[in-house]
Short mmCIF file of C-alpha atoms in Angstrom, two decimals:
data_model
loop_
_atom_site.label_atom_id
_atom_site.label_comp_id
_atom_site.label_asym_id
_atom_site.label_seq_id
_atom_site.Cartn_x
_atom_site.Cartn_y
_atom_site.Cartn_z
CA MET A 1 -10.75 185.63 43.01
CA THR A 2 -7.45 184.17 44.03
CA ALA A 3 -4.04 184.05 42.53
CA VAL A 4 -3.00 180.90 40.76
CA THR A 5 -0.46 180.35 43.49
CA GLY A 6 -3.40 179.47 45.74
CA GLN A 7 -3.13 182.67 47.79
CA PRO A 8 -6.50 184.44 47.99
CA VAL A 9 -7.04 187.89 46.56
CA PRO A 10 -8.62 189.71 49.54
CA GLY A 11 -12.39 190.00 49.42
CA GLU A 12 -12.84 188.24 46.09
CA SER A 13 -14.13 184.93 44.85
CA ARG A 14 -12.06 181.76 45.09
CA LEU A 15 -13.07 181.05 41.49
CA ARG A 16 -10.16 182.84 39.89
CA LEU A 17 -9.19 184.22 36.50
CA THR A 18 -5.65 184.82 35.30
CA VAL A 19 -4.14 187.05 32.64
CA ARG A 20 -3.31 183.91 30.67
CA GLU A 21 -6.96 182.85 30.67
CA LEU A 22 -8.15 186.33 29.71
CA LEU A 23 -5.80 186.31 26.71
CA ALA A 24 -7.33 183.01 25.62
CA GLU A 25 -10.86 184.46 25.43
CA PRO A 26 -11.66 184.50 21.70
CA CYS A 27 -14.14 187.38 21.93
CA PHE A 28 -11.34 189.89 22.66
CA ARG A 29 -8.71 188.75 20.11
CA LEU A 30 -5.87 190.02 22.31
CA GLN A 31 -2.19 189.88 21.37
CA LEU A 32 0.48 189.61 24.08
CA VAL A 33 3.50 191.77 23.21
CA ALA A 34 5.49 191.88 26.48
CA GLY A 35 5.65 190.73 30.12
CA SER A 36 5.05 187.01 29.62
CA ALA A 37 6.50 186.33 33.09
CA GLY A 38 3.31 187.67 34.68
CA LEU A 39 0.73 185.63 32.82
CA ASP A 40 -0.39 183.79 35.95
CA LEU A 41 -1.27 186.97 37.83
CA PRO A 42 -4.95 187.08 38.87
CA VAL A 43 -7.50 189.41 37.31
CA ARG A 44 -10.18 191.06 39.41
CA TRP A 45 -11.46 193.99 37.31
CA ALA A 46 -10.66 196.34 34.42
CA HIS A 47 -9.94 200.09 34.59
CA SER A 48 -9.45 202.46 31.66
CA THR A 49 -7.30 205.57 32.04
CA GLU A 50 -5.11 208.05 30.22
CA LEU A 51 -3.42 209.27 33.39
CA LEU A 52 0.33 208.92 33.60
CA ASP A 53 -0.02 207.84 37.26
CA PRO A 54 -3.22 205.80 37.65
CA GLY A 55 -2.07 204.34 40.99
CA PRO A 56 -4.47 206.31 43.25
CA TYR A 57 -7.42 204.85 41.34
CA LEU A 58 -6.33 201.21 41.42
CA ARG A 59 -7.08 198.62 44.14
CA GLY A 60 -5.00 195.78 42.76
CA TYR A 61 -5.35 192.96 40.22
CA GLU A 62 -6.88 195.15 37.51
CA ILE A 63 -6.33 195.15 33.77
CA VAL A 64 -5.32 198.77 33.09
CA LEU A 65 -6.62 199.83 29.67
CA THR A 66 -5.18 202.80 27.77
CA VAL A 67 -4.80 204.14 24.24
CA GLY A 68 -1.49 205.77 25.24
CA ALA A 69 -2.47 209.42 24.96
CA ALA A 70 -0.06 210.30 27.78
CA LEU A 71 2.74 207.97 26.66
CA THR A 72 4.49 210.43 24.39
CA ASP A 73 8.10 209.50 25.12
CA PRO A 74 10.14 206.62 26.62
CA GLY A 75 10.35 208.26 30.06
CA ARG A 76 6.57 208.51 30.28
CA CYS A 77 6.20 204.91 29.15
CA ARG A 78 8.52 203.76 31.94
CA ALA A 79 6.76 205.92 34.55
CA PHE A 80 3.34 204.59 33.52
CA ALA A 81 4.46 200.95 33.68
CA ARG A 82 6.08 201.47 37.09
CA SER A 83 2.93 203.13 38.47
CA VAL A 84 0.74 200.26 37.23
CA ARG A 85 3.08 197.62 38.68
CA ALA A 86 3.47 199.41 42.02
CA SER A 87 -0.32 199.46 42.35
CA ARG A 88 -0.37 195.63 42.03
CA ALA A 89 -2.37 195.76 38.80
CA SER A 90 -2.05 192.60 36.74
CA ALA A 91 -1.61 193.78 33.16
CA ILE A 92 -1.83 196.65 30.69
CA GLY A 93 -4.16 196.51 27.72
CA TYR A 94 -3.07 198.93 24.99
CA GLY A 95 -5.73 200.00 22.49
CA ILE A 96 -4.07 200.21 19.09
CA ALA A 97 -4.90 202.36 16.06
CA ASP A 98 -6.22 205.27 18.13
CA VAL A 99 -3.02 207.13 19.04
CA THR A 100 -0.39 204.72 17.70
CA PRO A 101 -0.63 201.68 15.41
CA ASP A 102 0.88 199.43 18.06
CA ALA A 103 2.16 199.52 21.64
CA PRO A 104 5.26 201.76 22.00
CA GLN A 105 8.58 199.93 22.09
CA ALA A 106 9.59 201.71 25.30
CA LEU A 107 6.42 200.48 27.01
CA ARG A 108 7.11 196.94 25.85
CA LYS A 109 10.64 197.06 27.23
CA ALA A 110 9.49 198.46 30.58
CA CYS A 111 6.80 195.78 30.95
CA ASP A 112 9.26 193.01 30.12
CA GLN A 113 11.62 194.31 32.81
CA LEU A 114 8.80 194.47 35.37
CA GLY A 115 7.20 191.11 34.47
CA LEU A 116 3.99 193.03 33.74
CA PRO A 117 1.92 191.57 30.88
CA LEU A 118 1.21 194.01 28.06
CA PHE A 119 -1.29 193.08 25.36
CA GLU A 120 -2.72 194.94 22.40
CA VAL A 121 -6.48 195.46 22.13
CA PRO A 122 -7.90 195.56 18.57
CA PRO A 123 -9.63 198.84 17.63
CA GLU A 124 -12.98 197.10 17.19
CA VAL A 125 -12.99 195.95 20.84
CA PRO A 126 -14.29 198.76 23.11
CA PHE A 127 -12.78 198.99 26.59
CA VAL A 128 -16.22 198.83 28.17
CA SER A 129 -16.57 195.27 26.86
CA PHE A 130 -13.95 194.15 29.42
CA THR A 131 -15.91 195.47 32.39
CA GLU A 132 -19.17 194.08 31.01
CA TRP A 133 -17.60 190.64 30.51
CA LEU A 134 -16.04 190.65 33.97
CA ALA A 135 -19.31 191.79 35.56
CA GLU A 136 -21.19 188.91 33.91
CA ARG A 137 -18.51 186.51 35.03
CA LEU A 138 -18.59 187.74 38.62
CA ALA A 139 -22.38 187.41 38.66
CA ALA A 140 -22.11 183.81 37.46
CA VAL A 141 -19.44 183.11 40.07
CA HIS A 142 -21.63 184.61 42.79
CA ASP A 143 -24.57 182.41 41.78
CA GLU A 144 -22.39 179.28 41.74
CA GLU A 145 -20.85 180.03 45.13
CA HIS A 146 -24.31 180.78 46.56
CA ASP A 147 -25.56 177.39 45.34
CA ARG A 148 -22.55 175.60 46.80
CA ALA A 149 -22.96 177.41 50.13
CA GLU A 150 -26.64 176.47 50.26
CA THR A 151 -25.80 172.83 49.50
CA GLY A 152 -23.08 172.90 52.16
CA ARG A 153 -25.53 174.33 54.70
CA LEU A 154 -28.02 171.54 54.01
CA LEU A 155 -25.35 168.85 54.28
CA GLU A 156 -24.17 170.30 57.59
CA LEU A 157 -27.74 170.29 58.92
CA ILE A 158 -28.11 166.64 57.84
CA ARG A 159 -24.81 165.73 59.50
CA SER A 160 -25.97 167.37 62.73
CA GLU A 161 -29.33 165.54 62.39
CA LEU A 162 -31.10 168.91 62.40
CA ALA A 163 -32.54 168.04 58.99
CA SER A 164 -33.58 164.82 57.29
CA PRO A 165 -31.63 163.53 54.31
CA GLU A 166 -34.83 164.26 52.39
CA ALA A 167 -33.78 167.93 52.44
CA ILE A 168 -31.04 167.17 49.94
CA ARG A 169 -32.89 164.65 47.75
CA SER A 170 -33.68 167.08 44.92
CA HIS A 171 -30.04 168.26 44.84
CA LEU A 172 -28.87 164.65 44.59
CA GLU A 173 -31.28 163.87 41.77
CA GLN A 174 -30.20 166.99 39.84
CA ALA A 175 -26.58 165.87 40.22
CA GLY A 176 -27.47 162.48 38.74
CA LEU A 177 -26.94 160.53 41.97
CA GLU A 178 -28.86 157.39 42.89
CA VAL A 179 -29.94 157.44 46.52
CA ASP A 180 -29.44 153.71 47.14
CA LEU A 181 -25.64 154.06 47.55
CA LEU A 182 -23.91 157.30 48.54
CA VAL A 183 -20.53 158.25 49.95
CA ALA A 184 -19.68 161.59 51.59
CA ALA A 185 -16.21 163.08 51.33
CA ALA A 186 -14.56 166.24 52.65
CA VAL A 187 -11.61 168.27 51.36
CA PRO A 188 -10.31 171.77 52.16
CA ALA A 189 -12.45 174.25 50.24
CA LEU A 190 -9.41 176.07 48.86
CA SER A 191 -8.22 172.87 47.17
CA ILE A 192 -11.16 172.98 44.73
CA PRO A 193 -9.75 174.17 41.38
CA ALA A 194 -10.87 177.42 39.83
CA ARG A 195 -14.23 177.12 38.07
CA PHE A 196 -14.47 173.42 38.83
CA THR A 197 -17.56 171.94 37.20
CA CYS A 198 -18.96 168.90 38.95
CA PRO A 199 -19.07 165.85 36.68
CA PRO A 200 -22.35 163.90 36.56
CA GLY A 201 -22.82 161.92 39.72
CA THR A 202 -21.07 164.44 42.01
CA LEU A 203 -22.67 166.91 44.41
CA LEU A 204 -20.51 169.68 45.87
CA GLY A 205 -21.27 171.95 48.81
CA VAL A 206 -19.08 174.36 50.75
CA ALA A 207 -19.43 174.87 54.51
CA GLY A 208 -16.88 177.33 55.87
CA ASP A 209 -13.40 176.18 54.89
CA VAL A 210 -14.54 172.64 54.04
CA ALA A 211 -15.93 171.35 50.75
CA LEU A 212 -18.34 168.44 51.12
CA LEU A 213 -18.80 165.99 48.26
CA VAL A 214 -21.44 163.34 47.79
CA VAL A 215 -20.42 160.70 45.24
CA PRO A 216 -21.47 157.15 44.33
CA GLU A 217 -18.22 155.41 45.37
CA GLU A 218 -15.09 156.00 47.44
CA GLU A 219 -12.80 155.83 44.40
CA ARG A 220 -14.48 158.89 42.86
CA ALA A 221 -13.71 161.03 45.92
CA ALA A 222 -10.13 159.75 46.21
CA ALA A 223 -9.48 160.41 42.51
CA LEU A 224 -10.81 163.97 42.71
CA ALA A 225 -8.65 164.76 45.74
CA ALA A 226 -5.60 163.23 44.08
CA GLY A 227 -6.17 165.46 41.07
CA TRP A 228 -6.32 168.53 43.30
CA ASP A 229 -2.63 168.46 44.26
CA ASP A 230 -3.23 165.43 46.48
CA ALA A 231 -5.45 167.44 48.79
CA PRO A 232 -6.13 165.90 52.22
CA CYS A 233 -9.40 164.05 51.99
CA GLY A 234 -11.74 162.34 54.41
CA ILE A 235 -14.07 159.70 52.99
CA GLY A 236 -17.09 158.38 54.84
CA SER A 237 -18.51 154.87 54.64
CA PRO A 238 -20.90 154.04 51.77
CA GLY A 239 -24.52 153.39 52.45
CA PRO A 240 -28.09 154.14 51.43
CA PHE A 241 -29.75 157.52 51.57
CA THR A 242 -30.50 157.26 55.30
CA HIS A 243 -26.80 156.54 56.01
CA LEU A 244 -25.74 160.00 54.83
CA PRO A 245 -25.52 161.68 58.30
CA ARG A 246 -23.07 159.04 59.50
CA SER A 247 -21.01 159.21 56.29
CA LEU A 248 -20.77 163.01 56.63
CA THR A 249 -19.61 162.73 60.23
CA GLU A 250 -16.99 160.15 59.26
CA CYS A 251 -15.64 162.15 56.34
CA LEU A 252 -15.11 165.24 58.50
CA ALA A 253 -13.27 163.18 61.11
CA GLY A 254 -11.24 161.66 58.28
CA LEU A 255 -10.37 165.11 56.90
CA ASP A 256 -9.14 166.21 60.30
CA LEU A 257 -6.79 163.22 60.41
CA ALA A 258 -5.80 163.61 56.74
CA ARG A 259 -4.74 167.23 57.39
CA ARG A 260 -2.26 165.88 59.95
CA ARG A 261 -0.85 162.90 58.07
CA GLY A 262 -1.82 163.50 54.43
CA GLY A 263 -3.52 161.28 51.89
CA PRO A 264 -7.13 160.12 51.88
CA VAL A 265 -8.46 158.75 55.18
CA ARG A 266 -11.42 156.40 54.86
CA ALA A 267 -13.99 155.57 57.50
CA GLY A 268 -12.36 152.20 58.13
CA ASP A 269 -9.09 153.98 58.96
CA LEU A 270 -10.69 155.87 61.84
CA ALA A 271 -11.36 152.94 64.18
CA THR A 272 -7.69 152.23 64.87
CA PHE A 273 -5.39 153.06 67.76
CA PRO A 274 -3.04 155.25 65.66
CA ALA A 275 -6.01 157.11 64.16
CA LEU A 276 -7.42 157.78 67.63
CA LEU A 277 -4.07 159.10 68.83
CA GLY A 278 -3.66 161.14 65.65
CA ARG A 279 -6.79 163.12 66.52
CA LEU A 280 -5.40 164.17 69.90
CA SER A 281 -4.04 167.69 70.19
CA PRO A 282 -0.49 168.38 71.43
CA ARG A 283 -1.99 169.71 74.67
CA GLN A 284 -3.87 166.46 75.22
CA ILE A 285 -0.86 164.28 74.48
CA ALA A 286 1.62 166.32 76.55
CA PRO A 287 0.96 164.61 79.96
CA PHE A 288 1.86 161.20 78.49
CA VAL A 289 5.16 162.60 77.24
CA GLU A 290 6.04 164.56 80.38
CA GLN A 291 4.94 161.98 82.97
CA ILE A 292 6.01 158.77 81.21
CA ALA A 293 8.20 159.05 78.13
CA ARG A 294 10.52 161.85 79.17
CA PRO A 295 11.40 160.36 82.61
CA LEU A 296 12.21 157.04 80.93
CA GLY A 297 14.30 158.79 78.30
CA SER A 298 16.18 160.73 80.98
CA TYR A 299 16.83 157.54 82.96
CA ASP A 300 18.19 155.77 79.86
CA ALA A 301 20.45 158.73 79.08
CA ALA A 302 21.79 158.90 82.64
CA HIS A 303 22.33 155.16 83.19
CA GLY A 304 22.96 153.80 79.71
CA SER A 305 19.93 151.54 80.06
CA ARG A 306 17.43 150.50 77.40
CA LEU A 307 14.11 150.87 79.17
CA ILE A 308 12.38 152.59 76.25
CA ASP A 309 13.57 149.95 73.77
CA THR A 310 12.44 147.25 76.19
CA LEU A 311 9.05 148.87 76.66
CA ARG A 312 8.50 149.24 72.91
CA ALA A 313 9.33 145.56 72.36
CA PHE A 314 7.04 144.55 75.22
CA LEU A 315 4.17 146.58 73.75
CA ASP A 316 4.80 145.17 70.25
CA SER A 317 4.55 141.65 71.64
CA GLY A 318 1.12 142.36 73.12
CA GLY A 319 2.43 142.32 76.69
CA SER A 320 3.95 138.84 76.49
CA VAL A 321 6.97 138.32 78.76
CA SER A 322 8.12 135.16 76.96
CA ALA A 323 7.81 136.66 73.45
CA THR A 324 9.61 139.85 74.48
CA SER A 325 12.38 137.86 76.17
CA ARG A 326 12.98 135.88 73.00
CA ALA A 327 12.91 139.02 70.81
CA LEU A 328 15.46 140.82 73.02
CA PHE A 329 17.51 137.72 73.89
CA LEU A 330 16.90 138.36 77.59
CA HIS A 331 16.26 136.02 80.49
CA PRO A 332 12.61 136.46 81.61
CA ASN A 333 13.79 137.53 85.08
CA THR A 334 15.96 140.26 83.52
CA LEU A 335 12.94 141.48 81.54
CA ARG A 336 10.76 141.48 84.67
CA HIS A 337 13.42 143.50 86.47
CA ARG A 338 13.31 146.11 83.68
CA LEU A 339 9.51 146.22 83.76
CA THR A 340 9.66 146.77 87.53
CA ARG A 341 12.08 149.67 86.94
CA ILE A 342 9.69 151.16 84.38
CA GLU A 343 6.87 150.99 86.91
CA ALA A 344 9.03 152.64 89.58
CA ILE A 345 9.90 155.55 87.25
CA THR A 346 6.49 156.12 85.68
CA GLY A 347 4.01 154.81 88.22
CA ARG A 348 2.48 152.60 85.51
CA ASN A 349 2.64 148.82 85.64
CA PRO A 350 3.31 147.37 82.17
CA LEU A 351 1.64 144.11 83.21
CA GLN A 352 -1.73 145.82 83.79
CA PHE A 353 -3.86 146.58 80.71
CA GLU A 354 -4.93 150.16 81.49
CA ASP A 355 -1.41 151.16 82.48
CA ARG A 356 -0.07 149.44 79.37
CA VAL A 357 -2.40 151.59 77.22
CA ALA A 358 -1.02 154.75 78.84
CA LEU A 359 2.52 153.52 78.24
CA ALA A 360 1.63 152.79 74.59
CA VAL A 361 0.30 156.34 74.12
CA ALA A 362 3.50 157.74 75.60
CA MET A 363 5.70 155.65 73.31
CA TRP A 364 3.64 156.66 70.26
CA ALA A 365 4.07 160.34 71.12
CA TRP A 366 7.74 160.20 72.21
CA LYS A 367 10.07 161.84 69.72
CA PRO A 368 13.40 162.38 71.50
#
């Protein structure tokens, strides 16, 4: 499980449970009496003890259950609470009506000071019921994650064209999806909310750190991502059943770009010059900066010239000398002189298409 802050609890499921959610379970009838500041701490397991220092037996994120046999004075109550908190346990459950009719006041005060939730457990609720309930929950979580991993594996095989879309047909039908129009989408796996239940018409698979969705329309994927803290989202193009491999490939490329710039990135957004440049790594873009942009920037700084501004205007005009001259209020011969200077500094001729593309990449990447 993971903490509600989004940080994973090591070695546990991403489908998390919090103290707040445990308190809301009607089968336990729990009453919070202290430590409300820690209600969003995650819960991994339950451990019952009457030791004053249970720390050596705790691994973190447990509910520590006790009837208070060792908590005979305020000093012991404080020591017990400190030991539980230092061991990164998430809460104390105090069984009432066995040793005392309610949780000791000193224990309540210590838990409030530590931000450690303290709740009372009714006498008719045995401690073992917590571990049984958590075990059943973990088993259900394991089954759900196994199903999502299997679906993710099939979708990845289809994307790689190592399997036919037919391999996923039964999963699509069970999810209530019609195969005549499908859209694939990708989001970071950790953005999926705890215990998310797919609505009808949505198939979810997890492959590594990516969650793959198959939905009937782009708007469904964008709305889900927006509801998950505006998670970056790549959305493939819609198409029939046989189009699914392409849509999966597009949505993964879109997710890669969305991680860099945010927001949903649709398939149509990928076939653009900025999108192409946005998928380049800093190492790939560095030669354009070092060989073109930086020398021009250094020349402008040393001579008070405006070669970079001139080049940007020239590129914006589509390489038109007359349009750039009008935009900058320059004589065409003055503009040509500046373009010649740019070529002398960079080795790229702005009047030639391939060189102009290299200059455009450099200007896109240049951040002085």
